[in-house]
Amino acid sequence: MNDEKLNLESLKGRIIAIDGPAGSGKSTTSRILAARLGYTYLDTGAMYRAVTWCALKDGIAPSDGDKLGELARTMPLEFKTENDNNRVFVGDQEITTEIRTPEVTGHVSEVSAHKQVREAMVARQQEMAGEGSVVAEGRDTTTVVFPDADIKIYLDADTRTRAERRVLDLKRMGITTTVEEQEADIIRRDKYDSGREHSPLTRADDSFIVDTSDLTIEGQVDRIIDLIRTHIEQA
Ligand code: DC
């Protein structure tokens, strides 16, 4: 841990935006970072997953941009953080685990590619960020949602490492899969998320690249804290 001397007062109200492909370590890193800074963690991927889960439940086709956009605007989506765990609710129903199933993962890229869905979600994300003190992570938080973020990070890792991490994540949820399966899925999703017309995954020119292939989670958080120290605290 290297955050003993972080000046939390000077970091109040800031926005830290972290983008990167699936399995690059964004979620865990962002969650830990938010906890260390006393910030809110905004998991934008969970929001796209929640829309996808609702659409599948309500029988809305992943190709129906208008209906999905309406759903994204109106669904009663809420996050509750407990003991550093980010729990996801639609109304009274908790869907924290449900949004990570292979069925949702298999459809989320198509659902999140619609302009109507993106507009609705970006507006909600900006509103949720309120007064700042937020770590936001996703695919377009550094480019579209928070183009003026105080610091922008692009996390990356090779596809094999990312697939291995996904297998472990899913195993913890009781879902058995293989590295090969996950690697194929990651390559497919990368292609889709980077190639779509609206808000594709791209690296903002003013973002810092952190390659996490050989870093532990602790190492990733430390690296970002170093960047925060240099580029926010000492700015
Ligand atoms: O980070 P994740 O795997 O939970 O994200 C799920 C999907 O949501 C991912 O395939 C792309 C999409 N997504 C997006 O389009 N824009 C974001 N800001 C976050 C996620």
PDB file of C-alpha atoms and ligand atoms in Angstrom:
ATOM      1  CA  MET A   1       0.000   0.000   0.000  1.00  0.00           C
ATOM      2  CA  ASN A   2       1.431   3.382  -0.906  1.00  0.00           C
ATOM      3  CA  ASP A   3      -1.466   5.686  -0.155  1.00  0.00           C
ATOM      4  CA  GLU A   4      -0.592   6.693   3.419  1.00  0.00           C
ATOM      5  CA  LYS A   5       0.335  10.185   2.358  1.00  0.00           C
ATOM      6  CA  LEU A   6      -2.477  10.748  -0.118  1.00  0.00           C
ATOM      7  CA  ASN A   7      -4.046  14.125   0.455  1.00  0.00           C
ATOM      8  CA  LEU A   8      -7.679  13.055   0.482  1.00  0.00           C
ATOM      9  CA  GLU A   9      -8.863  16.646   0.956  1.00  0.00           C
ATOM     10  CA  SER A  10      -7.278  17.731  -2.334  1.00  0.00           C
ATOM     11  CA  LEU A  11      -8.863  14.755  -4.061  1.00  0.00           C
ATOM     12  CA  LYS A  12     -12.411  15.574  -2.988  1.00  0.00           C
ATOM     13  CA  GLY A  13     -14.929  15.950  -5.816  1.00  0.00           C
ATOM     14  CA  ARG A  14     -12.626  14.554  -8.506  1.00  0.00           C
ATOM     15  CA  ILE A  15     -13.580  12.159 -11.250  1.00  0.00           C
ATOM     16  CA  ILE A  16     -11.284   9.263 -12.071  1.00  0.00           C
ATOM     17  CA  ALA A  17     -12.251   7.535 -15.316  1.00  0.00           C
ATOM     18  CA  ILE A  18     -10.952   4.072 -16.184  1.00  0.00           C
ATOM     19  CA  ASP A  19     -11.589   2.332 -19.497  1.00  0.00           C
ATOM     20  CA  GLY A  20     -10.302  -0.835 -21.046  1.00  0.00           C
ATOM     21  CA  PRO A  21     -11.359  -4.123 -22.574  1.00  0.00           C
ATOM     22  CA  ALA A  22     -13.118  -7.021 -20.815  1.00  0.00           C
ATOM     23  CA  GLY A  23     -10.941  -8.695 -18.201  1.00  0.00           C
ATOM     24  CA  SER A  24      -8.313  -5.954 -18.017  1.00  0.00           C
ATOM     25  CA  GLY A  25      -8.882  -5.672 -14.263  1.00  0.00           C
ATOM     26  CA  LYS A  26     -11.056  -2.560 -14.334  1.00  0.00           C
ATOM     27  CA  SER A  27     -13.760  -3.686 -11.915  1.00  0.00           C
ATOM     28  CA  THR A  28     -11.607  -4.963  -9.079  1.00  0.00           C
ATOM     29  CA  THR A  29      -9.097  -2.146  -9.437  1.00  0.00           C
ATOM     30  CA  SER A  30     -11.812   0.520  -9.521  1.00  0.00           C
ATOM     31  CA  ARG A  31     -13.641  -0.959  -6.545  1.00  0.00           C
ATOM     32  CA  ILE A  32     -10.504  -1.042  -4.394  1.00  0.00           C
ATOM     33  CA  LEU A  33      -9.403   2.393  -5.549  1.00  0.00           C
ATOM     34  CA  ALA A  34     -12.823   3.888  -4.735  1.00  0.00           C
ATOM     35  CA  ALA A  35     -12.730   2.318  -1.265  1.00  0.00           C
ATOM     36  CA  ARG A  36      -9.241   3.715  -0.574  1.00  0.00           C
ATOM     37  CA  LEU A  37     -10.207   7.208  -1.681  1.00  0.00           C
ATOM     38  CA  GLY A  38     -13.656   7.169  -0.057  1.00  0.00           C
ATOM     39  CA  TYR A  39     -15.172   7.607  -3.522  1.00  0.00           C
ATOM     40  CA  THR A  40     -18.286   6.177  -5.127  1.00  0.00           C
ATOM     41  CA  TYR A  41     -17.618   3.359  -7.578  1.00  0.00           C
ATOM     42  CA  LEU A  42     -19.581   3.645 -10.820  1.00  0.00           C
ATOM     43  CA  ASP A  43     -19.590   0.365 -12.742  1.00  0.00           C
ATOM     44  CA  THR A  44     -21.013   1.382 -16.128  1.00  0.00           C
ATOM     45  CA  GLY A  45     -20.677  -2.150 -17.527  1.00  0.00           C
ATOM     46  CA  ALA A  46     -23.044  -3.371 -14.807  1.00  0.00           C
ATOM     47  CA  MET A  47     -25.583  -0.834 -16.071  1.00  0.00           C
ATOM     48  CA  TYR A  48     -25.437  -2.207 -19.628  1.00  0.00           C
ATOM     49  CA  ARG A  49     -25.636  -5.711 -18.205  1.00  0.00           C
ATOM     50  CA  ALA A  50     -28.708  -4.744 -16.148  1.00  0.00           C
ATOM     51  CA  VAL A  51     -30.522  -3.427 -19.253  1.00  0.00           C
ATOM     52  CA  THR A  52     -29.623  -6.645 -21.049  1.00  0.00           C
ATOM     53  CA  TRP A  53     -30.909  -8.766 -18.170  1.00  0.00           C
ATOM     54  CA  CYS A  54     -34.226  -6.844 -18.110  1.00  0.00           C
ATOM     55  CA  ALA A  55     -34.575  -7.081 -21.891  1.00  0.00           C
ATOM     56  CA  LEU A  56     -34.074 -10.850 -21.848  1.00  0.00           C
ATOM     57  CA  LYS A  57     -36.589 -11.188 -19.006  1.00  0.00           C
ATOM     58  CA  ASP A  58     -39.183  -8.982 -20.754  1.00  0.00           C
ATOM     59  CA  GLY A  59     -38.710 -10.599 -24.161  1.00  0.00           C
ATOM     60  CA  ILE A  60     -37.300  -7.455 -25.823  1.00  0.00           C
ATOM     61  CA  ALA A  61     -35.087  -8.385 -28.786  1.00  0.00           C
ATOM     62  CA  PRO A  62     -31.397  -7.340 -28.465  1.00  0.00           C
ATOM     63  CA  SER A  63     -31.849  -5.755 -31.937  1.00  0.00           C
ATOM     64  CA  ASP A  64     -34.750  -3.460 -30.908  1.00  0.00           C
ATOM     65  CA  GLY A  65     -32.942  -0.172 -30.241  1.00  0.00           C
ATOM     66  CA  ASP A  66     -36.085   1.896 -29.549  1.00  0.00           C
ATOM     67  CA  LYS A  67     -37.532  -0.462 -26.945  1.00  0.00           C
ATOM     68  CA  LEU A  68     -34.137  -0.984 -25.332  1.00  0.00           C
ATOM     69  CA  GLY A  69     -33.566   2.767 -25.189  1.00  0.00           C
ATOM     70  CA  GLU A  70     -36.915   3.225 -23.434  1.00  0.00           C
ATOM     71  CA  LEU A  71     -36.009   0.457 -21.006  1.00  0.00           C
ATOM     72  CA  ALA A  72     -32.592   2.024 -20.322  1.00  0.00           C
ATOM     73  CA  ARG A  73     -34.244   5.383 -19.604  1.00  0.00           C
ATOM     74  CA  THR A  74     -36.971   4.127 -17.317  1.00  0.00           C
ATOM     75  CA  MET A  75     -35.785   0.994 -15.489  1.00  0.00           C
ATOM     76  CA  PRO A  76     -35.491   1.503 -11.704  1.00  0.00           C
ATOM     77  CA  LEU A  77     -31.784   0.709 -11.527  1.00  0.00           C
ATOM     78  CA  GLU A  78     -29.906   1.162  -8.278  1.00  0.00           C
ATOM     79  CA  PHE A  79     -26.474   0.360  -6.843  1.00  0.00           C
ATOM     80  CA  LYS A  80     -25.903  -0.302  -3.169  1.00  0.00           C
ATOM     81  CA  THR A  81     -22.391  -0.624  -1.811  1.00  0.00           C
ATOM     82  CA  GLU A  82     -21.973  -2.850   1.226  1.00  0.00           C
ATOM     83  CA  ASN A  83     -18.603  -3.886   2.661  1.00  0.00           C
ATOM     84  CA  ASP A  84     -16.970  -2.829  -0.623  1.00  0.00           C
ATOM     85  CA  ASN A  85     -19.390  -5.022  -2.551  1.00  0.00           C
ATOM     86  CA  ASN A  86     -21.303  -3.372  -5.326  1.00  0.00           C
ATOM     87  CA  ARG A  87     -24.830  -4.771  -5.341  1.00  0.00           C
ATOM     88  CA  VAL A  88     -27.152  -4.155  -8.285  1.00  0.00           C
ATOM     89  CA  PHE A  89     -30.947  -3.845  -7.977  1.00  0.00           C
ATOM     90  CA  VAL A  90     -33.856  -3.343 -10.345  1.00  0.00           C
ATOM     91  CA  GLY A  91     -36.591  -2.091  -8.079  1.00  0.00           C
ATOM     92  CA  ASP A  92     -36.604  -4.468  -5.107  1.00  0.00           C
ATOM     93  CA  GLN A  93     -34.968  -7.326  -6.982  1.00  0.00           C
ATOM     94  CA  GLU A  94     -31.256  -7.910  -6.581  1.00  0.00           C
ATOM     95  CA  ILE A  95     -29.574  -8.939  -9.856  1.00  0.00           C
ATOM     96  CA  THR A  96     -25.897  -8.751  -8.827  1.00  0.00           C
ATOM     97  CA  THR A  97     -25.197 -12.355  -9.850  1.00  0.00           C
ATOM     98  CA  GLU A  98     -27.764 -12.578 -12.638  1.00  0.00           C
ATOM     99  CA  ILE A  99     -26.059  -9.878 -14.722  1.00  0.00           C
ATOM    100  CA  ARG A 100     -22.841 -11.965 -14.884  1.00  0.00           C
ATOM    101  CA  THR A 101     -24.334 -15.097 -16.438  1.00  0.00           C
ATOM    102  CA  PRO A 102     -23.066 -16.240 -19.848  1.00  0.00           C
ATOM    103  CA  GLU A 103     -26.529 -15.491 -21.293  1.00  0.00           C
ATOM    104  CA  VAL A 104     -26.328 -11.812 -20.341  1.00  0.00           C
ATOM    105  CA  THR A 105     -22.637 -11.644 -21.308  1.00  0.00           C
ATOM    106  CA  GLY A 106     -23.524 -13.144 -24.686  1.00  0.00           C
ATOM    107  CA  HIS A 107     -26.040 -10.381 -25.504  1.00  0.00           C
ATOM    108  CA  VAL A 108     -24.651  -7.303 -23.765  1.00  0.00           C
ATOM    109  CA  SER A 109     -22.417  -6.140 -26.620  1.00  0.00           C
ATOM    110  CA  GLU A 110     -25.342  -6.036 -29.056  1.00  0.00           C
ATOM    111  CA  VAL A 111     -27.635  -4.301 -26.545  1.00  0.00           C
ATOM    112  CA  SER A 112     -25.036  -1.713 -25.568  1.00  0.00           C
ATOM    113  CA  ALA A 113     -24.235  -0.831 -29.190  1.00  0.00           C
ATOM    114  CA  HIS A 114     -27.583   0.970 -29.750  1.00  0.00           C
ATOM    115  CA  LYS A 115     -27.442   4.759 -29.828  1.00  0.00           C
ATOM    116  CA  GLN A 116     -30.703   4.988 -27.857  1.00  0.00           C
ATOM    117  CA  VAL A 117     -29.291   2.788 -25.088  1.00  0.00           C
ATOM    118  CA  ARG A 118     -26.029   4.715 -24.921  1.00  0.00           C
ATOM    119  CA  GLU A 119     -27.697   8.118 -24.740  1.00  0.00           C
ATOM    120  CA  ALA A 120     -29.941   6.980 -21.897  1.00  0.00           C
ATOM    121  CA  MET A 121     -27.089   5.357 -19.980  1.00  0.00           C
ATOM    122  CA  VAL A 122     -24.605   8.200 -20.423  1.00  0.00           C
ATOM    123  CA  ALA A 123     -27.198  10.671 -19.069  1.00  0.00           C
ATOM    124  CA  ARG A 124     -27.811   8.428 -16.058  1.00  0.00           C
ATOM    125  CA  GLN A 125     -24.083   7.971 -15.445  1.00  0.00           C
ATOM    126  CA  GLN A 126     -23.424  11.713 -15.530  1.00  0.00           C
ATOM    127  CA  GLU A 127     -26.306  12.261 -13.123  1.00  0.00           C
ATOM    128  CA  MET A 128     -25.088   9.509 -10.803  1.00  0.00           C
ATOM    129  CA  ALA A 129     -21.630  11.119 -10.676  1.00  0.00           C
ATOM    130  CA  GLY A 130     -23.295  14.183  -9.126  1.00  0.00           C
ATOM    131  CA  GLU A 131     -20.723  16.225  -7.237  1.00  0.00           C
ATOM    132  CA  GLY A 132     -17.808  13.977  -8.145  1.00  0.00           C
ATOM    133  CA  SER A 133     -15.617  11.850  -5.850  1.00  0.00           C
ATOM    134  CA  VAL A 134     -16.271   9.040  -8.294  1.00  0.00           C
ATOM    135  CA  VAL A 135     -14.252   6.249  -9.860  1.00  0.00           C
ATOM    136  CA  ALA A 136     -16.077   5.424 -13.103  1.00  0.00           C
ATOM    137  CA  GLU A 137     -15.112   2.461 -15.235  1.00  0.00           C
ATOM    138  CA  GLY A 138     -16.233   1.079 -18.564  1.00  0.00           C
ATOM    139  CA  ARG A 139     -15.515   1.515 -22.262  1.00  0.00           C
ATOM    140  CA  ASP A 140     -16.330   5.180 -22.889  1.00  0.00           C
ATOM    141  CA  THR A 141     -15.973   6.852 -19.495  1.00  0.00           C
ATOM    142  CA  THR A 142     -12.738   8.597 -20.552  1.00  0.00           C
ATOM    143  CA  THR A 143     -14.044   9.648 -23.960  1.00  0.00           C
ATOM    144  CA  VAL A 144     -17.807  10.243 -23.857  1.00  0.00           C
ATOM    145  CA  VAL A 145     -19.202  10.125 -20.324  1.00  0.00           C
ATOM    146  CA  PHE A 146     -16.510  12.154 -18.536  1.00  0.00           C
ATOM    147  CA  PRO A 147     -14.325  13.779 -21.208  1.00  0.00           C
ATOM    148  CA  ASP A 148     -13.151  16.269 -18.558  1.00  0.00           C
ATOM    149  CA  ALA A 149     -12.273  13.655 -15.930  1.00  0.00           C
ATOM    150  CA  ASP A 150      -9.424  14.704 -13.623  1.00  0.00           C
ATOM    151  CA  ILE A 151      -7.440  11.641 -14.600  1.00  0.00           C
ATOM    152  CA  LYS A 152      -8.000   9.068 -17.324  1.00  0.00           C
ATOM    153  CA  ILE A 153      -6.606   5.557 -17.223  1.00  0.00           C
ATOM    154  CA  TYR A 154      -6.643   2.934 -19.957  1.00  0.00           C
ATOM    155  CA  LEU A 155      -6.149  -0.540 -18.480  1.00  0.00           C
ATOM    156  CA  ASP A 156      -5.065  -3.309 -20.788  1.00  0.00           C
ATOM    157  CA  ALA A 157      -3.765  -6.896 -20.631  1.00  0.00           C
ATOM    158  CA  ASP A 158      -3.137  -9.668 -23.132  1.00  0.00           C
ATOM    159  CA  THR A 159      -6.166 -11.773 -24.092  1.00  0.00           C
ATOM    160  CA  ARG A 160      -4.889 -14.976 -22.430  1.00  0.00           C
ATOM    161  CA  THR A 161      -4.428 -13.260 -19.064  1.00  0.00           C
ATOM    162  CA  ARG A 162      -7.824 -11.649 -19.360  1.00  0.00           C
ATOM    163  CA  ALA A 163      -9.441 -15.003 -20.178  1.00  0.00           C
ATOM    164  CA  GLU A 164      -7.758 -16.654 -17.175  1.00  0.00           C
ATOM    165  CA  ARG A 165      -9.093 -13.928 -14.903  1.00  0.00           C
ATOM    166  CA  ARG A 166     -12.615 -14.344 -16.265  1.00  0.00           C
ATOM    167  CA  VAL A 167     -12.502 -18.108 -15.622  1.00  0.00           C
ATOM    168  CA  LEU A 168     -11.594 -17.444 -11.980  1.00  0.00           C
ATOM    169  CA  ASP A 169     -14.304 -14.780 -11.602  1.00  0.00           C
ATOM    170  CA  LEU A 170     -16.936 -17.116 -13.000  1.00  0.00           C
ATOM    171  CA  LYS A 171     -15.697 -20.016 -10.888  1.00  0.00           C
ATOM    172  CA  ARG A 172     -16.291 -17.895  -7.782  1.00  0.00           C
ATOM    173  CA  MET A 173     -19.875 -17.526  -8.961  1.00  0.00           C
ATOM    174  CA  GLY A 174     -20.215 -21.282  -9.452  1.00  0.00           C
ATOM    175  CA  ILE A 175     -20.017 -21.122 -13.252  1.00  0.00           C
ATOM    176  CA  THR A 176     -17.629 -23.596 -14.880  1.00  0.00           C
ATOM    177  CA  THR A 177     -15.967 -22.628 -18.139  1.00  0.00           C
ATOM    178  CA  THR A 178     -12.604 -22.925 -19.892  1.00  0.00           C
ATOM    179  CA  VAL A 179      -9.835 -20.442 -20.698  1.00  0.00           C
ATOM    180  CA  GLU A 180     -10.235 -21.228 -24.413  1.00  0.00           C
ATOM    181  CA  GLU A 181     -13.971 -20.491 -24.280  1.00  0.00           C
ATOM    182  CA  GLN A 182     -13.416 -17.233 -22.436  1.00  0.00           C
ATOM    183  CA  GLU A 183     -10.566 -16.156 -24.699  1.00  0.00           C
ATOM    184  CA  ALA A 184     -12.778 -16.665 -27.767  1.00  0.00           C
ATOM    185  CA  ASP A 185     -15.556 -14.675 -26.084  1.00  0.00           C
ATOM    186  CA  ILE A 186     -13.175 -11.867 -25.115  1.00  0.00           C
ATOM    187  CA  ILE A 187     -11.821 -11.593 -28.671  1.00  0.00           C
ATOM    188  CA  ARG A 188     -15.383 -11.508 -30.009  1.00  0.00           C
ATOM    189  CA  ARG A 189     -16.451  -8.833 -27.523  1.00  0.00           C
ATOM    190  CA  ASP A 190     -13.315  -6.727 -28.074  1.00  0.00           C
ATOM    191  CA  LYS A 191     -14.056  -6.696 -31.775  1.00  0.00           C
ATOM    192  CA  TYR A 192     -17.676  -5.751 -31.233  1.00  0.00           C
ATOM    193  CA  ASP A 193     -17.012  -3.124 -28.534  1.00  0.00           C
ATOM    194  CA  SER A 194     -14.188  -1.495 -30.518  1.00  0.00           C
ATOM    195  CA  GLY A 195     -15.873  -1.683 -33.904  1.00  0.00           C
ATOM    196  CA  ARG A 196     -19.334  -0.343 -33.101  1.00  0.00           C
ATOM    197  CA  GLU A 197     -20.521   2.964 -34.536  1.00  0.00           C
ATOM    198  CA  HIS A 198     -21.547   4.676 -31.296  1.00  0.00           C
ATOM    199  CA  SER A 199     -18.999   5.242 -28.514  1.00  0.00           C
ATOM    200  CA  PRO A 200     -16.604   2.452 -29.473  1.00  0.00           C
ATOM    201  CA  LEU A 201     -13.914   1.428 -27.014  1.00  0.00           C
ATOM    202  CA  THR A 202     -11.002   3.700 -27.881  1.00  0.00           C
ATOM    203  CA  ARG A 203      -8.168   5.128 -25.884  1.00  0.00           C
ATOM    204  CA  ALA A 204      -8.461   8.836 -25.090  1.00  0.00           C
ATOM    205  CA  ASP A 205      -5.320  10.717 -26.206  1.00  0.00           C
ATOM    206  CA  ASP A 206      -4.871  12.122 -22.724  1.00  0.00           C
ATOM    207  CA  SER A 207      -5.221   8.797 -20.901  1.00  0.00           C
ATOM    208  CA  PHE A 208      -2.439   6.870 -19.185  1.00  0.00           C
ATOM    209  CA  ILE A 209      -1.978   3.270 -20.283  1.00  0.00           C
ATOM    210  CA  VAL A 210      -1.501   0.720 -17.516  1.00  0.00           C
ATOM    211  CA  ASP A 211      -0.757  -2.797 -18.784  1.00  0.00           C
ATOM    212  CA  THR A 212      -1.923  -5.170 -16.072  1.00  0.00           C
ATOM    213  CA  SER A 213      -0.719  -8.470 -17.617  1.00  0.00           C
ATOM    214  CA  ASP A 214       2.077  -8.827 -15.073  1.00  0.00           C
ATOM    215  CA  LEU A 215       0.609  -6.809 -12.242  1.00  0.00           C
ATOM    216  CA  THR A 216      -1.282  -8.002  -9.181  1.00  0.00           C
ATOM    217  CA  ILE A 217      -4.465  -6.151  -8.274  1.00  0.00           C
ATOM    218  CA  GLU A 218      -2.553  -4.419  -5.498  1.00  0.00           C
ATOM    219  CA  GLY A 219       0.115  -3.437  -8.046  1.00  0.00           C
ATOM    220  CA  GLN A 220      -2.505  -2.015 -10.404  1.00  0.00           C
ATOM    221  CA  VAL A 221      -4.074   0.092  -7.682  1.00  0.00           C
ATOM    222  CA  ASP A 222      -0.637   1.334  -6.563  1.00  0.00           C
ATOM    223  CA  ARG A 223       0.266   2.297 -10.122  1.00  0.00           C
ATOM    224  CA  ILE A 224      -2.924   4.338 -10.460  1.00  0.00           C
ATOM    225  CA  ILE A 225      -2.407   5.960  -7.073  1.00  0.00           C
ATOM    226  CA  ASP A 226       1.076   7.000  -8.231  1.00  0.00           C
ATOM    227  CA  LEU A 227      -0.485   8.574 -11.319  1.00  0.00           C
ATOM    228  CA  ILE A 228      -3.094  10.353  -9.198  1.00  0.00           C
ATOM    229  CA  ARG A 229      -0.389  11.625  -6.903  1.00  0.00           C
ATOM    230  CA  THR A 230       1.662  12.984  -9.791  1.00  0.00           C
ATOM    231  CA  HIS A 231      -1.109  14.342 -11.971  1.00  0.00           C
ATOM    232  CA  ILE A 232      -3.739  15.555  -9.517  1.00  0.00           C
ATOM    233  CA  GLU A 233      -2.143  16.149  -6.137  1.00  0.00           C
ATOM    234  CA  GLN A 234       1.012  17.766  -7.461  1.00  0.00           C
ATOM    235  CA  ALA A 235      -0.670  19.525 -10.393  1.00  0.00           C
TER     236      ALA A 235
HETATM  237  O1   DC B   1     -17.084  -4.373 -18.262  1.00  0.00           O
HETATM  238  P1   DC B   1     -18.167  -5.420 -18.510  1.00  0.00           P
HETATM  239  O2   DC B   1     -17.671  -6.706 -19.098  1.00  0.00           O
HETATM  240  O3   DC B   1     -19.042  -5.646 -17.329  1.00  0.00           O
HETATM  241  O4   DC B   1     -19.091  -4.730 -19.634  1.00  0.00           O
HETATM  242  C1   DC B   1     -20.174  -5.408 -20.188  1.00  0.00           C
HETATM  243  C2   DC B   1     -20.440  -4.923 -21.602  1.00  0.00           C
HETATM  244  O5   DC B   1     -20.997  -3.605 -21.562  1.00  0.00           O
HETATM  245  C3   DC B   1     -19.250  -4.869 -22.535  1.00  0.00           C
HETATM  246  O6   DC B   1     -19.250  -5.958 -23.431  1.00  0.00           O
HETATM  247  C4   DC B   1     -19.411  -3.589 -23.302  1.00  0.00           C
HETATM  248  C5   DC B   1     -20.480  -2.823 -22.611  1.00  0.00           C
HETATM  249  N1   DC B   1     -20.051  -1.548 -22.058  1.00  0.00           N
HETATM  250  C6   DC B   1     -20.129  -0.448 -22.860  1.00  0.00           C
HETATM  251  O7   DC B   1     -20.501  -0.569 -24.009  1.00  0.00           O
HETATM  252  N2   DC B   1     -19.814   0.777 -22.372  1.00  0.00           N
HETATM  253  C7   DC B   1     -19.396   0.916 -21.099  1.00  0.00           C
HETATM  254  N3   DC B   1     -19.097   2.140 -20.637  1.00  0.00           N
HETATM  255  C8   DC B   1     -19.285  -0.218 -20.257  1.00  0.00           C
HETATM  256  C9   DC B   1     -19.598  -1.451 -20.780  1.00  0.00           C
END
